[in-house]
Amino acid sequence: MSLLDKFAPFAAKRAELLKHGNLPFGVVTEQILSPTEGIVEGRRTILAGTNNYLGLTFEPECIEAAQKAIAEQGTGTTGSRMANGTYDGHVALESELAEFFGRSHALVFTTGFLATMGTVATLAGRGDVLLIDGDCHASIYDGCRLSGADIIRFRHNDPADLDKRLSRLGDRTQDTLIVTEGLFSMLGDQAPLADLVEIKARHGARLLLDEAHSMGVFGARGRGVAEAEGVEDQVDFVVGTFSKSLGSVGGFCVSDRPELELMRFAARSYIFTASPTPSVVASTRAMLPLVASRPGLRDKLWDNSRRLYAGLAEAGFKLGPQPGPVVAAFVDDTEQAIDWWHRLLEAGVYVNLVMPPATPSTASLLRCSISAAHTTEQVDRVVAAFESLRAAPKAAGAAV
Ligand SMILES: Cc1ncc(COP(=O)(O)O)c(C=O)c1O
């Protein structure tokens, strides 16, 4: 087999997908009309798969802050945090993040992926153990690979399985980092954190929690599932992203552990990549206080989430285990999932199509993410579009 032969299965997969029309991946949004609407394939479309949970991407003060930063500091930093890429905005953002989370230390990375991957890969090394929830995000898996640590998976959201695996580790629990997520991005279920932290403390391990999808969504101040569950003091490291509730791009890690500061000298994804641009830093800084000061957005987000979940359940779709801002409908047959995804788009509704192996099981997902900015009428239109899938005859060639 030659170097490039490995792409043959991708070519076959692409050809297969093209049979259903345009490729579902990389669908082009030709115009963004608002946080919840765009023009997609020439059609006015409700955006119900954007992770724009608080719907703040057009917030005037954040846009203004970004424009000012670009005018004053330029389009990019052209260097890494370790070299020329640390501006006063990066330092200020770190101290504001630490304050937001009530922690002593914060590190800003260029993307959420780099934050999670780099933190996992740097905290654990050869001889250590990474004990991760089986459904963790790719950035956590990649961090595991890079770390050189021994990797053990526990069953998704299963405290008893975590307990069992820690018990088997004996003294090695001292060198163990447990990694899980606050809100899981595919099925929208939440980690049973109160149970997990009790088990972690009993075994003397440490815990890293990825709040990428839960920041802004859970907790009185929007700090995430750990805040909502009242267990923040039991979580050693929190990682997250600016690309969802904060409406920009970038990532962070916060902790009370002083070692976090030393990660600046050790985390390769912090050292060897250009720092976030001034405009990104400025809009994120302007957005952060809004997360805490506008709890009404969370109330609206949850109202919308429950309405969508109830509507799709009523329409007969099998959904993830609990209501929340991520609502995923299982579709056992991949061909049908692709067909339905196209039909939703034709009906003016964009959701994410997720197919195995990116899904936790063999089923595909029509994954919706809801926003505080969606109107009740928009949520009802999404539900109606899903209902029409069941009512209308299947497209030619689509197997059921
Ligand atoms: C759990 C989790 N961690 C990290 C990331 C990476 O974040 P970003 O897309 O901002 O790089 C994601 C992305 O969706 C995620 O779901």
Coordinates of C-alpha atoms and ligand atoms in Angstrom, one line a residue:
M1 CA 0.0 0.0 0.0
S2 CA 1.4 3.4 -0.9
L3 CA 1.4 6.6 1.1
L4 CA -1.9 8.0 -0.3
D5 CA -3.9 4.8 -0.6
K6 CA -5.2 5.3 2.9
F7 CA -7.5 8.0 1.4
A8 CA -9.4 5.5 -0.7
P9 CA -12.0 4.7 2.0
F10 CA -12.6 8.5 2.3
A11 CA -13.2 8.8 -1.4
A12 CA -15.7 5.9 -1.3
K13 CA -17.5 7.5 1.7
R14 CA -17.7 10.8 -0.1
A15 CA -19.1 9.3 -3.3
E16 CA -21.7 7.5 -1.1
L17 CA -22.7 10.7 0.5
L18 CA -22.8 12.6 -2.8
K19 CA -25.6 10.3 -3.9
H20 CA -27.9 12.2 -1.6
G21 CA -27.0 15.6 -3.0
N22 CA -24.6 18.2 -1.6
L23 CA -22.1 16.9 1.0
P24 CA -23.6 17.4 4.5
F25 CA -20.1 18.4 5.7
G26 CA -18.9 21.9 5.2
V27 CA -22.4 23.2 4.2
V28 CA -21.9 26.8 3.3
T29 CA -23.8 29.5 5.2
E30 CA -23.9 32.2 2.6
Q31 CA -25.2 34.9 4.8
I32 CA -25.6 35.2 8.6
L33 CA -28.7 37.2 9.4
S34 CA -28.7 36.8 13.2
P35 CA -27.4 34.3 15.8
T36 CA -30.4 32.0 14.8
E37 CA -30.9 32.6 11.1
G38 CA -28.9 32.5 8.0
I39 CA -29.1 32.0 4.2
V40 CA -28.0 28.4 3.5
E41 CA -28.1 27.1 -0.1
G42 CA -30.1 30.2 -1.0
R43 CA -32.7 29.5 1.6
R44 CA -33.6 31.5 4.7
T45 CA -32.8 28.9 7.4
I46 CA -33.2 28.5 11.2
L47 CA -29.7 27.7 12.6
A48 CA -30.3 25.0 15.2
G49 CA -26.8 23.5 15.3
T50 CA -24.4 26.3 16.1
N51 CA -23.5 25.9 19.9
N52 CA -24.3 29.6 20.2
Y53 CA -26.0 28.8 23.5
L54 CA -26.4 32.4 24.7
G55 CA -26.9 33.8 21.2
L56 CA -24.6 36.7 21.9
T57 CA -22.5 36.7 18.7
F58 CA -23.9 40.0 17.5
E59 CA -23.7 41.8 20.9
P60 CA -22.9 45.4 19.9
E61 CA -20.4 46.0 22.8
C62 CA -18.5 42.9 21.9
I63 CA -18.3 43.8 18.2
E64 CA -17.2 47.3 19.1
A65 CA -14.5 46.0 21.4
A66 CA -13.2 43.7 18.7
Q67 CA -13.2 46.5 16.1
K68 CA -11.3 48.8 18.4
A69 CA -8.7 46.1 19.2
I70 CA -8.2 45.4 15.5
A71 CA -7.7 49.1 14.8
E72 CA -5.3 49.6 17.7
Q73 CA -3.4 46.3 17.7
G74 CA -3.7 44.9 14.3
T75 CA -5.2 41.7 12.8
G76 CA -3.0 39.2 14.5
T77 CA -0.2 38.8 17.0
T78 CA 2.0 36.8 14.6
G79 CA 3.6 34.9 17.4
S80 CA 3.2 32.5 20.3
R81 CA 2.5 33.4 23.9
M82 CA 6.1 32.4 24.8
A83 CA 7.6 34.8 22.2
N84 CA 6.0 38.1 21.0
G85 CA 2.4 37.0 21.2
T86 CA 1.5 38.0 24.8
Y87 CA -0.3 41.4 24.7
D88 CA -1.9 43.2 27.7
G89 CA -5.3 41.8 26.5
H90 CA -4.2 38.2 27.0
V91 CA -2.9 38.9 30.5
A92 CA -6.1 40.8 31.4
L93 CA -8.3 38.0 30.0
E94 CA -6.4 35.4 32.1
S95 CA -7.0 37.4 35.2
E96 CA -10.7 38.0 34.4
L97 CA -11.2 34.2 33.7
A98 CA -9.6 33.3 37.0
E99 CA -11.9 35.8 38.7
F100 CA -14.9 34.6 36.8
F101 CA -14.3 31.0 38.0
G102 CA -13.1 32.0 41.5
R103 CA -9.7 30.4 40.9
S104 CA -6.1 31.5 41.4
H105 CA -4.7 30.8 38.0
A106 CA -5.8 30.8 34.3
L107 CA -4.1 30.1 31.0
V108 CA -5.5 31.1 27.6
F109 CA -4.9 29.0 24.5
T110 CA -5.7 29.7 20.9
T111 CA -8.5 27.2 20.6
G112 CA -10.6 25.0 22.9
F113 CA -9.1 21.9 21.3
L114 CA -5.6 23.1 22.0
A115 CA -6.5 23.9 25.6
T116 CA -8.0 20.5 26.3
M117 CA -5.5 18.5 24.4
G118 CA -2.5 20.4 25.7
T119 CA -3.7 20.4 29.3
V120 CA -4.4 16.6 29.3
A121 CA -1.1 15.9 27.6
T122 CA 0.9 18.0 29.9
L123 CA -0.7 17.1 33.3
A124 CA -0.2 13.4 32.7
G125 CA 3.0 11.8 31.5
R126 CA 4.8 8.4 31.3
G127 CA 4.0 6.3 34.4
D128 CA 0.8 8.3 35.2
V129 CA -2.8 7.1 34.5
L130 CA -5.5 8.9 32.6
L131 CA -8.9 7.6 33.5
I132 CA -11.4 9.1 31.0
D133 CA -15.1 8.8 30.4
G134 CA -15.5 6.6 27.2
D135 CA -17.5 9.3 25.4
C136 CA -15.0 12.1 25.8
H137 CA -14.2 14.5 23.0
A138 CA -11.5 13.9 20.4
S139 CA -9.3 16.6 22.0
I140 CA -9.2 14.6 25.2
Y141 CA -8.4 11.4 23.3
D142 CA -5.6 13.2 21.4
G143 CA -4.2 14.6 24.6
C144 CA -4.2 11.1 26.1
R145 CA -2.2 9.8 23.1
L146 CA 0.4 12.6 23.3
S147 CA 0.8 12.3 27.1
G148 CA 2.4 8.8 27.1
A149 CA 0.4 8.0 30.2
D150 CA -1.5 4.7 30.6
I151 CA -5.1 5.3 29.4
I152 CA -8.1 3.6 30.9
R153 CA -11.7 4.3 30.0
F154 CA -14.6 4.1 32.3
R155 CA -18.1 3.5 31.1
H156 CA -19.9 6.7 30.1
N157 CA -21.3 8.6 33.1
D158 CA -21.0 5.4 35.3
P159 CA -19.7 6.3 38.8
A160 CA -19.7 2.6 39.8
D161 CA -17.4 1.7 36.9
L162 CA -15.1 4.6 37.8
D163 CA -14.9 3.4 41.4
K164 CA -14.1 -0.2 40.3
R165 CA -11.3 0.9 38.0
L166 CA -9.8 3.2 40.6
S167 CA -9.9 0.4 43.2
R168 CA -7.9 -1.8 40.8
L169 CA -5.2 0.9 40.6
G170 CA -4.1 0.7 44.2
D171 CA -1.4 3.2 45.0
R172 CA -1.4 4.5 41.4
T173 CA -4.5 6.5 42.1
Q174 CA -2.1 9.2 43.4
D175 CA -0.8 9.5 39.9
T176 CA -4.2 9.4 38.3
L177 CA -6.1 12.1 36.5
I178 CA -9.8 11.5 35.9
V179 CA -11.1 13.4 32.8
T180 CA -14.7 14.0 32.0
E181 CA -17.1 16.6 30.5
G182 CA -19.8 18.7 32.2
L183 CA -22.2 18.5 29.3
F184 CA -21.5 15.9 26.7
S185 CA -21.6 17.4 23.2
M186 CA -23.2 14.7 21.3
L187 CA -26.1 13.4 23.4
G188 CA -26.4 16.4 25.7
D189 CA -26.3 14.4 28.9
Q190 CA -24.6 15.7 32.0
A191 CA -21.9 14.1 34.1
P192 CA -23.1 12.8 37.5
L193 CA -20.5 15.1 39.1
A194 CA -21.5 14.8 42.8
D195 CA -20.9 11.1 42.6
L196 CA -17.8 11.4 40.6
V197 CA -16.1 13.8 42.9
E198 CA -16.9 11.7 46.0
I199 CA -15.2 8.7 44.4
K200 CA -12.3 10.8 43.2
A201 CA -11.7 12.2 46.7
R202 CA -12.0 8.8 48.4
H203 CA -9.3 7.4 46.1
G204 CA -7.0 10.4 46.2
A205 CA -7.1 11.0 42.4
R206 CA -7.4 14.4 40.6
L207 CA -10.1 15.6 38.3
L208 CA -10.0 17.6 35.1
L209 CA -13.5 18.8 33.9
D210 CA -14.1 20.0 30.3
E211 CA -16.9 22.6 30.6
A212 CA -16.8 23.5 26.8
H213 CA -20.5 23.0 26.4
S214 CA -21.6 23.8 29.9
M215 CA -20.0 27.2 30.6
G216 CA -22.8 29.8 30.3
V217 CA -25.4 27.2 30.4
F218 CA -25.3 25.8 34.0
G219 CA -24.9 27.5 37.4
A220 CA -26.1 30.8 38.8
R221 CA -23.2 32.6 37.3
G222 CA -22.8 30.4 34.2
R223 CA -19.6 28.7 35.5
G224 CA -20.8 25.3 34.4
V225 CA -22.0 22.0 35.8
A226 CA -19.5 22.0 38.7
E227 CA -21.1 25.3 39.9
A228 CA -24.6 24.0 39.4
E229 CA -23.8 20.8 41.4
G230 CA -21.9 22.8 44.1
V231 CA -18.7 20.8 43.7
E232 CA -16.3 23.3 42.2
D233 CA -13.8 22.9 45.1
Q234 CA -13.5 19.2 44.2
V235 CA -12.6 19.9 40.6
D236 CA -8.8 20.4 40.2
F237 CA -8.7 21.7 36.7
V238 CA -11.4 23.2 34.5
V239 CA -10.9 23.5 30.7
G240 CA -13.2 25.2 28.3
T241 CA -13.7 27.2 25.1
F242 CA -14.6 30.6 23.9
S243 CA -16.3 29.2 20.9
K244 CA -19.7 28.3 22.3
S245 CA -21.4 30.6 24.9
L246 CA -18.6 33.2 24.6
G247 CA -19.2 33.4 20.8
S248 CA -15.6 33.7 19.6
V249 CA -12.7 31.2 19.4
G250 CA -10.0 30.2 21.9
G251 CA -9.7 28.1 25.0
F252 CA -8.6 28.1 28.7
C253 CA -7.7 26.2 31.7
V254 CA -8.3 27.5 35.3
S255 CA -7.2 26.0 38.6
D256 CA -6.1 26.8 42.1
R257 CA -3.0 24.7 41.6
P258 CA 0.1 26.8 41.2
E259 CA 1.5 24.2 38.8
L260 CA -0.9 25.6 36.2
E261 CA 1.5 28.6 35.8
L262 CA 4.3 26.2 35.0
M263 CA 2.3 24.7 32.2
R264 CA 3.3 27.8 30.3
F265 CA 6.8 26.2 30.0
A266 CA 5.6 22.7 29.3
A267 CA 2.3 22.7 27.2
R268 CA 3.4 22.4 23.6
S269 CA 0.0 23.6 22.3
Y270 CA 0.5 26.8 24.3
I271 CA 4.1 27.3 23.4
F272 CA 4.2 26.4 19.7
T273 CA 1.3 28.2 18.2
A274 CA 0.3 31.8 17.6
S275 CA -1.7 33.4 20.3
P276 CA -5.4 34.5 19.9
T277 CA -5.8 37.6 17.8
P278 CA -6.4 41.0 19.6
S279 CA -10.0 41.1 18.2
V280 CA -10.8 37.7 19.6
V281 CA -9.4 38.5 23.0
A282 CA -11.3 41.8 23.1
S283 CA -14.7 40.4 22.2
T284 CA -14.2 37.5 24.6
R285 CA -13.3 39.9 27.4
A286 CA -16.4 42.0 26.6
M287 CA -18.6 38.8 26.6
L288 CA -17.4 37.2 29.8
P289 CA -19.1 39.6 32.2
L290 CA -22.4 39.2 30.3
V291 CA -22.4 35.5 31.0
A292 CA -22.6 36.1 34.8
S293 CA -24.8 39.2 34.6
R294 CA -27.6 38.0 32.3
P295 CA -29.0 34.9 34.0
G296 CA -32.2 35.6 32.1
L297 CA -30.5 34.2 29.0
R298 CA -30.0 30.9 30.8
D299 CA -33.7 30.9 31.7
K300 CA -34.7 31.4 28.1
L301 CA -32.2 28.9 26.9
W302 CA -33.6 26.2 29.3
D303 CA -37.2 27.1 28.3
N304 CA -36.3 26.6 24.7
S305 CA -34.3 23.4 25.4
R306 CA -37.2 21.8 27.3
R307 CA -39.7 22.8 24.6
L308 CA -37.6 21.3 21.8
Y309 CA -36.9 18.1 23.8
A310 CA -40.6 17.7 24.6
G311 CA -41.6 18.4 21.0
L312 CA -39.2 15.9 19.5
A313 CA -40.1 13.3 22.1
E314 CA -43.8 13.8 21.4
A315 CA -43.1 13.5 17.6
G316 CA -41.7 10.0 18.4
F317 CA -38.0 10.5 18.1
K318 CA -35.6 8.6 20.4
L319 CA -33.5 11.3 22.1
G320 CA -30.5 11.6 24.4
P321 CA -31.2 10.9 28.1
Q322 CA -32.0 14.3 29.4
P323 CA -33.3 17.7 28.2
G324 CA -30.7 20.4 27.7
P325 CA -29.3 22.8 25.1
V326 CA -28.1 19.8 23.0
V327 CA -30.9 17.7 21.8
A328 CA -29.9 14.7 19.7
A329 CA -32.3 12.5 17.8
F330 CA -31.0 9.0 17.1
V331 CA -31.5 7.6 13.6
D332 CA -30.5 3.9 13.4
D333 CA -30.1 3.9 9.6
T334 CA -27.3 6.1 8.3
E335 CA -28.9 6.5 4.8
Q336 CA -32.1 7.7 6.5
A337 CA -30.2 10.1 8.7
I338 CA -28.6 11.7 5.6
D339 CA -31.9 11.8 3.8
W340 CA -33.6 13.4 6.8
W341 CA -30.8 15.9 7.3
H342 CA -31.2 17.0 3.6
R343 CA -35.0 17.3 4.1
L344 CA -34.6 19.4 7.2
L345 CA -32.4 21.7 5.3
E346 CA -34.9 21.9 2.5
A347 CA -37.5 22.8 5.1
G348 CA -35.3 25.7 6.3
V349 CA -33.8 24.1 9.4
Y350 CA -30.1 23.5 9.9
V351 CA -29.0 20.8 12.4
N352 CA -25.8 18.8 12.7
L353 CA -25.6 15.4 11.0
V354 CA -23.3 13.2 13.1
M355 CA -22.4 9.7 11.8
P356 CA -20.5 6.8 13.4
P357 CA -17.7 6.7 14.4
A358 CA -18.1 10.2 15.6
T359 CA -21.2 9.1 17.6
P360 CA -21.2 7.2 20.8
S361 CA -23.1 4.2 19.3
T362 CA -23.8 2.7 15.9
A363 CA -26.7 5.1 15.3
S364 CA -26.4 8.4 13.5
L365 CA -27.6 11.6 15.2
L366 CA -29.5 14.6 14.0
R367 CA -28.0 16.9 16.6
C368 CA -29.7 20.2 17.5
S369 CA -28.2 22.8 19.7
I370 CA -30.5 25.5 20.9
S371 CA -29.9 29.1 21.8
A372 CA -31.3 31.7 24.2
A373 CA -31.8 33.8 21.0
H374 CA -34.2 31.3 19.4
T375 CA -37.8 32.5 19.6
T376 CA -40.5 30.1 20.7
E377 CA -41.9 30.2 17.2
Q378 CA -38.5 29.2 15.8
V379 CA -38.3 26.3 18.2
D380 CA -41.8 25.2 17.1
R381 CA -40.8 25.4 13.5
V382 CA -37.8 23.1 14.2
V383 CA -40.2 20.6 15.9
A384 CA -42.6 20.9 12.9
A385 CA -39.8 20.2 10.5
F386 CA -38.8 17.0 12.4
E387 CA -42.5 16.0 12.5
S388 CA -42.8 16.3 8.7
L389 CA -39.9 13.8 8.3
R390 CA -42.1 11.1 9.8
A391 CA -45.2 12.2 7.8
A392 CA -43.6 12.5 4.4
P393 CA -42.7 9.5 2.2
K394 CA -39.0 8.6 2.2
A395 CA -36.8 9.7 -0.7
A396 CA -36.1 7.3 -3.5
G397 CA -33.0 5.2 -2.6
A398 CA -33.2 5.9 1.1
A399 CA -33.2 2.7 3.0
V400 CA -35.2 2.5 6.3
Ligands
LIG1 C1 -15.9 18.8 25.0 C2 -15.1 19.6 24.0 N1 -13.9 20.0 24.3 C3 -13.2 20.8 23.5 C4 -13.7 21.2 22.3 C5 -12.9 22.0 21.3 O1 -13.3 23.3 21.4 P1 -13.1 24.3 20.1 O2 -14.0 23.9 19.0 O3 -13.4 25.7 20.7 O4 -11.6 24.2 19.7 C6 -15.0 20.8 21.9 C7 -15.5 21.3 20.6 O5 -16.6 21.1 20.3 C8 -15.7 20.0 22.8 O6 -16.9 19.6 22.4

